[in-house]
Amino acid sequence: MRLALREARERANLTQGHVAEAMEWSTSKVIRIENGDVSISPNDLRPLLVLLGIKDKATTAALLADTRIARTRQRQAWYQTAEFRENLTDPMRKLIEYEIEATEIRSYAIYYIPGPLQTTAYASALMTRFEDELSEDERNLRIEARTKRREALLPRAGSQVRFMLMLDESVLRRTIGGPRIFAEQLRYLKEHAEAGTIQVRMVPFSIDASVTNNASFDLLVLSEGEVLYRETGLSDEMIEDREATAKHRARYDKVWEEVADEQDTIEFIQRQIVILEGGGIDQPPGESR
């Protein structure tokens, strides 16, 4: 909804200030609507659509229906409750909202398995690294958030949403939580890859192909365009600039074709599981099957 409004405003060559003045709103209200911090009422939406030059009856009806749904979801969504608003960053809450609507997700990870694919034990082990920064309650809330994301996204993956996952080889070697927990995590990842829920490819150490040198990211395709969630160890951000998202998608798709394919990646994961369980020798991907 908010992406549609923002793109319509840009097509009309209007700034947020122009919209605020014409609608007799504060600029802050326009910014908050476009950021998704607040929903827009149907009574406010109708004159706004006229201002933005949207006159088609079918389009207007669809947007009015969308805004009613958005207002309902904003009241009921678990990630909008006070406890999660206090413990999740704004970009993370937007990512969760977008995951519900995405038709494609391209995820690139350089340090750990992405949140929606983490087992509870793996997520818990990962959170222990933040004992000095987060209280036990805060860590538990973040683990719960990852569980809820998994429960919302994975039933749709493979049928309603294409989930592409590209992992640096180090992610599949870093034994977060110890051998038992990490082996369990790898089995969970392998099961979803073999079932077709996700497509997973590894960027081997031996390949000189880098998507980005300093950040993991998720690129989500929505009905109204693309958005990019990017995080480093210190911060995260949601990017909705079409030029930026297009560059990330082009680079992602290029590297996707250069790295180890799904079968080689699954076989590498299986070898890592055997090694973790004490029954194998570590070998580079693709050398032994």
Short mmCIF file of C-alpha atoms in Angstrom, two decimals:
data_model
loop_
_atom_site.label_atom_id
_atom_site.label_comp_id
_atom_site.label_asym_id
_atom_site.label_seq_id
_atom_site.Cartn_x
_atom_site.Cartn_y
_atom_site.Cartn_z
CA MET A 1 0.00 0.00 0.00
CA ARG A 2 2.63 2.50 1.01
CA LEU A 3 4.89 1.58 -1.91
CA ALA A 4 2.00 2.17 -4.30
CA LEU A 5 1.35 5.61 -2.81
CA ARG A 6 4.97 6.61 -2.85
CA GLU A 7 5.46 5.54 -6.47
CA ALA A 8 2.26 7.35 -7.50
CA ARG A 9 3.54 10.51 -5.80
CA GLU A 10 6.87 10.23 -7.61
CA ARG A 11 5.13 9.69 -10.97
CA ALA A 12 3.13 12.86 -10.31
CA ASN A 13 6.40 14.73 -9.61
CA LEU A 14 5.22 15.73 -6.15
CA THR A 15 7.37 15.97 -3.04
CA GLN A 16 6.16 14.86 0.37
CA GLY A 17 5.93 18.55 1.24
CA HIS A 18 3.67 19.23 -1.76
CA VAL A 19 1.34 16.43 -0.70
CA ALA A 20 1.27 17.66 2.89
CA GLU A 21 0.39 21.18 1.80
CA ALA A 22 -2.33 20.11 -0.64
CA MET A 23 -3.89 17.67 1.84
CA GLU A 24 -3.51 20.09 4.77
CA TRP A 25 -1.47 17.51 6.64
CA SER A 26 1.88 17.77 8.35
CA THR A 27 4.86 16.58 6.35
CA SER A 28 5.47 14.19 9.22
CA LYS A 29 2.14 12.48 8.53
CA VAL A 30 3.06 11.90 4.87
CA ILE A 31 6.44 10.51 5.86
CA ARG A 32 4.92 8.20 8.46
CA ILE A 33 2.35 6.88 5.95
CA GLU A 34 5.02 6.22 3.32
CA ASN A 35 7.30 4.63 5.94
CA GLY A 36 4.50 2.32 7.11
CA ASP A 37 4.59 3.71 10.64
CA VAL A 38 0.86 4.47 10.41
CA SER A 39 -1.88 3.31 8.08
CA ILE A 40 -4.06 5.66 6.08
CA SER A 41 -7.83 5.79 6.53
CA PRO A 42 -10.17 5.30 3.54
CA ASN A 43 -11.48 8.86 4.05
CA ASP A 44 -7.94 10.24 3.74
CA LEU A 45 -7.06 7.93 0.87
CA ARG A 46 -9.82 9.02 -1.51
CA PRO A 47 -8.77 12.70 -1.86
CA LEU A 48 -5.11 11.65 -1.87
CA LEU A 49 -5.70 9.41 -4.89
CA VAL A 50 -7.33 12.33 -6.71
CA LEU A 51 -4.31 14.49 -5.93
CA LEU A 52 -1.97 11.78 -7.21
CA GLY A 53 -3.94 11.46 -10.44
CA ILE A 54 -5.32 7.99 -9.78
CA LYS A 55 -8.84 8.03 -11.18
CA ASP A 56 -9.37 4.49 -12.48
CA LYS A 57 -12.27 2.98 -10.54
CA ALA A 58 -10.81 -0.52 -10.37
CA THR A 59 -7.45 0.77 -9.11
CA THR A 60 -9.16 3.01 -6.57
CA ALA A 61 -11.33 0.15 -5.30
CA ALA A 62 -8.29 -2.15 -4.98
CA LEU A 63 -6.33 0.45 -3.02
CA LEU A 64 -9.27 1.12 -0.71
CA ALA A 65 -9.53 -2.60 -0.04
CA ASP A 66 -5.79 -2.77 0.61
CA THR A 67 -5.90 0.07 3.11
CA ARG A 68 -8.72 -1.59 5.07
CA ILE A 69 -6.67 -4.79 5.25
CA ALA A 70 -3.57 -2.83 6.25
CA ARG A 71 -5.38 -1.06 9.08
CA THR A 72 -6.72 -4.37 10.38
CA ARG A 73 -3.31 -6.02 10.21
CA GLN A 74 -1.62 -3.13 11.92
CA ARG A 75 -3.95 -3.55 14.88
CA GLN A 76 -3.62 -7.34 15.02
CA ALA A 77 -0.08 -8.13 13.84
CA TRP A 78 2.09 -9.75 16.51
CA TYR A 79 5.14 -7.71 15.50
CA GLN A 80 3.22 -4.48 16.18
CA THR A 81 2.51 -5.33 19.82
CA ALA A 82 4.32 -3.25 22.43
CA GLU A 83 6.81 -5.93 23.47
CA PHE A 84 8.02 -6.57 19.94
CA ARG A 85 8.02 -2.89 18.98
CA GLU A 86 10.38 -2.31 21.89
CA ASN A 87 12.70 -5.20 21.03
CA LEU A 88 12.78 -5.28 17.23
CA THR A 89 14.22 -2.52 15.07
CA ASP A 90 11.92 -0.62 12.72
CA PRO A 91 13.62 -2.10 9.63
CA MET A 92 13.21 -5.62 11.05
CA ARG A 93 9.49 -5.12 11.67
CA LYS A 94 9.11 -3.86 8.10
CA LEU A 95 10.99 -6.91 6.84
CA ILE A 96 8.58 -9.19 8.71
CA GLU A 97 5.62 -7.35 7.22
CA TYR A 98 7.07 -7.63 3.71
CA GLU A 99 7.83 -11.34 4.11
CA ILE A 100 4.10 -11.93 4.46
CA GLU A 101 3.44 -10.32 1.06
CA ALA A 102 6.56 -11.29 -0.91
CA THR A 103 6.36 -13.44 -4.04
CA GLU A 104 10.14 -13.84 -4.27
CA ILE A 105 12.88 -13.62 -1.66
CA ARG A 106 16.58 -13.53 -2.48
CA SER A 107 18.60 -13.95 0.69
CA TYR A 108 22.38 -13.69 0.99
CA ALA A 109 24.13 -14.57 4.24
CA ILE A 110 27.78 -14.24 5.17
CA TYR A 111 27.75 -15.20 8.85
CA TYR A 112 24.75 -17.31 9.92
CA ILE A 113 21.61 -19.04 8.64
CA PRO A 114 18.86 -16.42 8.03
CA GLY A 115 16.23 -16.01 10.76
CA PRO A 116 13.22 -17.77 9.14
CA LEU A 117 15.31 -20.91 8.58
CA GLN A 118 16.87 -21.11 12.03
CA THR A 119 15.95 -23.92 14.38
CA THR A 120 15.06 -22.80 17.89
CA ALA A 121 18.24 -24.35 19.31
CA TYR A 122 20.44 -22.63 16.70
CA ALA A 123 18.70 -19.28 17.29
CA SER A 124 19.16 -19.67 21.04
CA ALA A 125 22.86 -20.45 20.63
CA LEU A 126 23.25 -17.44 18.38
CA MET A 127 21.55 -15.18 20.92
CA THR A 128 23.98 -16.20 23.68
CA ARG A 129 26.57 -14.11 21.84
CA PHE A 130 24.60 -11.04 22.89
CA GLU A 131 24.44 -11.77 26.62
CA ASP A 132 26.35 -8.59 27.41
CA GLU A 133 24.06 -6.43 25.25
CA LEU A 134 20.59 -7.96 25.70
CA SER A 135 18.70 -9.20 28.75
CA GLU A 136 17.38 -12.76 28.85
CA ASP A 137 13.83 -11.51 28.16
CA GLU A 138 15.05 -9.50 25.16
CA ARG A 139 16.91 -12.48 23.76
CA ASN A 140 13.87 -14.73 24.25
CA LEU A 141 11.64 -12.25 22.41
CA ARG A 142 13.99 -12.21 19.46
CA ILE A 143 14.07 -16.00 19.37
CA GLU A 144 10.27 -16.03 19.50
CA ALA A 145 10.17 -13.54 16.62
CA ARG A 146 12.28 -15.86 14.48
CA THR A 147 9.97 -18.75 15.27
CA LYS A 148 6.93 -16.72 14.24
CA ARG A 149 8.64 -15.62 11.02
CA ARG A 150 9.43 -19.24 10.22
CA GLU A 151 5.85 -20.34 10.88
CA ALA A 152 4.47 -17.57 8.64
CA LEU A 153 6.91 -17.87 5.75
CA LEU A 154 7.88 -21.51 5.25
CA PRO A 155 4.35 -22.87 4.61
CA ARG A 156 4.20 -20.46 1.64
CA ALA A 157 7.73 -21.12 0.41
CA GLY A 158 8.03 -23.15 -2.76
CA SER A 159 4.38 -22.70 -3.76
CA GLN A 160 3.41 -19.06 -3.16
CA VAL A 161 6.86 -17.55 -2.76
CA ARG A 162 10.16 -18.44 -4.39
CA PHE A 163 12.81 -18.49 -1.68
CA MET A 164 16.38 -18.30 -3.01
CA LEU A 165 19.12 -18.63 -0.40
CA MET A 166 22.79 -18.00 -1.16
CA LEU A 167 25.23 -18.76 1.66
CA ASP A 168 28.91 -18.09 2.02
CA GLU A 169 30.73 -21.38 2.61
CA SER A 170 31.72 -20.17 6.08
CA VAL A 171 28.06 -20.20 7.13
CA LEU A 172 27.96 -23.97 6.53
CA ARG A 173 31.18 -24.51 8.49
CA ARG A 174 30.65 -22.24 11.51
CA THR A 175 29.47 -24.60 14.27
CA ILE A 176 27.25 -22.20 16.18
CA GLY A 177 25.88 -24.00 19.24
CA GLY A 178 28.35 -26.88 18.92
CA PRO A 179 28.35 -29.98 16.66
CA ARG A 180 24.99 -31.43 17.75
CA ILE A 181 22.96 -28.22 17.42
CA PHE A 182 24.68 -27.23 14.19
CA ALA A 183 24.19 -30.67 12.65
CA GLU A 184 20.49 -30.42 13.52
CA GLN A 185 20.38 -27.01 11.85
CA LEU A 186 22.04 -28.31 8.71
CA ARG A 187 19.64 -31.26 8.53
CA TYR A 188 16.72 -28.84 8.78
CA LEU A 189 18.16 -26.73 5.96
CA LYS A 190 18.86 -29.82 3.82
CA GLU A 191 15.33 -31.17 4.30
CA HIS A 192 13.78 -27.94 3.02
CA ALA A 193 16.19 -27.80 0.09
CA GLU A 194 15.42 -31.38 -0.91
CA ALA A 195 11.68 -30.77 -0.54
CA GLY A 196 11.87 -27.74 -2.85
CA THR A 197 10.71 -25.33 -0.16
CA ILE A 198 13.86 -23.30 -0.74
CA GLN A 199 16.60 -23.15 -3.35
CA VAL A 200 19.99 -23.00 -1.66
CA ARG A 201 23.38 -22.38 -3.23
CA MET A 202 26.78 -21.96 -1.62
CA VAL A 203 29.49 -19.45 -2.49
CA PRO A 204 32.62 -21.66 -2.13
CA PHE A 205 35.89 -20.30 -0.84
CA SER A 206 37.43 -21.39 -4.16
CA ILE A 207 35.23 -19.07 -6.25
CA ASP A 208 36.16 -15.42 -6.63
CA ALA A 209 32.58 -14.17 -6.68
CA SER A 210 31.39 -11.74 -4.03
CA VAL A 211 27.86 -10.40 -3.80
CA THR A 212 28.86 -7.87 -1.18
CA ASN A 213 31.91 -7.55 0.99
CA ASN A 214 30.35 -6.26 4.19
CA ALA A 215 26.69 -7.14 4.65
CA SER A 216 24.06 -9.84 4.47
CA PHE A 217 20.82 -8.82 2.81
CA ASP A 218 17.33 -9.91 1.80
CA LEU A 219 15.78 -8.71 -1.46
CA LEU A 220 12.00 -9.12 -1.56
CA VAL A 221 9.77 -8.86 -4.64
CA LEU A 222 6.29 -7.46 -3.97
CA SER A 223 3.36 -6.62 -6.19
CA GLU A 224 4.42 -2.96 -6.13
CA GLY A 225 8.16 -3.42 -6.59
CA GLU A 226 11.19 -4.54 -4.60
CA VAL A 227 12.61 -3.73 -1.18
CA LEU A 228 16.00 -4.47 0.32
CA TYR A 229 16.76 -5.31 3.94
CA ARG A 230 20.44 -5.08 4.75
CA GLU A 231 22.29 -5.65 7.99
CA THR A 232 25.80 -5.54 9.39
CA GLY A 233 26.95 -6.42 12.88
CA LEU A 234 26.09 -2.93 14.11
CA SER A 235 22.94 -1.83 12.31
CA ASP A 236 20.22 -2.71 9.85
CA GLU A 237 18.23 -0.75 7.28
CA MET A 238 15.33 -1.05 4.86
CA ILE A 239 16.01 0.33 1.38
CA GLU A 240 13.15 1.02 -1.01
CA ASP A 241 15.05 2.90 -3.72
CA ARG A 242 14.41 1.20 -7.07
CA GLU A 243 17.90 1.87 -8.42
CA ALA A 244 19.57 0.36 -5.36
CA THR A 245 17.35 -2.73 -5.32
CA ALA A 246 17.83 -3.26 -9.06
CA LYS A 247 21.63 -3.23 -8.65
CA HIS A 248 21.49 -5.78 -5.83
CA ARG A 249 19.17 -8.03 -7.82
CA ALA A 250 21.37 -7.92 -10.94
CA ARG A 251 24.48 -8.77 -8.92
CA TYR A 252 22.69 -11.50 -6.96
CA ASP A 253 21.36 -13.19 -10.12
CA LYS A 254 24.79 -13.03 -11.77
CA VAL A 255 26.58 -14.66 -8.85
CA TRP A 256 23.74 -17.18 -8.39
CA GLU A 257 24.71 -18.67 -11.77
CA GLU A 258 28.42 -18.79 -10.89
CA VAL A 259 28.37 -20.55 -7.52
CA ALA A 260 27.81 -24.18 -6.50
CA ASP A 261 24.41 -25.38 -7.70
CA GLU A 262 21.67 -26.83 -5.50
CA GLN A 263 22.79 -30.46 -5.83
CA ASP A 264 26.44 -29.73 -5.04
CA THR A 265 25.37 -27.56 -2.13
CA ILE A 266 23.08 -30.23 -0.69
CA GLU A 267 25.88 -32.78 -0.98
CA PHE A 268 28.27 -30.41 0.77
CA ILE A 269 25.75 -29.92 3.58
CA GLN A 270 25.39 -33.69 3.94
CA ARG A 271 29.18 -34.10 4.19
CA GLN A 272 29.28 -31.42 6.87
CA ILE A 273 26.59 -33.28 8.82
CA VAL A 274 28.63 -36.50 8.64
CA ILE A 275 31.74 -34.64 9.81
CA LEU A 276 29.86 -33.07 12.73
CA GLU A 277 28.60 -36.49 13.75
CA GLY A 278 32.17 -37.78 13.73
CA GLY A 279 32.05 -39.95 10.67
CA GLY A 280 33.77 -38.13 7.82
CA ILE A 281 36.70 -36.15 6.47
CA ASP A 282 36.29 -32.53 5.43
CA GLN A 283 36.63 -32.05 1.65
CA PRO A 284 36.14 -29.11 -0.72
CA PRO A 285 32.74 -28.98 -2.46
CA GLY A 286 32.41 -31.02 -5.63
CA GLU A 287 35.55 -33.18 -5.11
CA SER A 288 33.85 -36.32 -3.78
CA ARG A 289 30.27 -37.54 -4.00
#
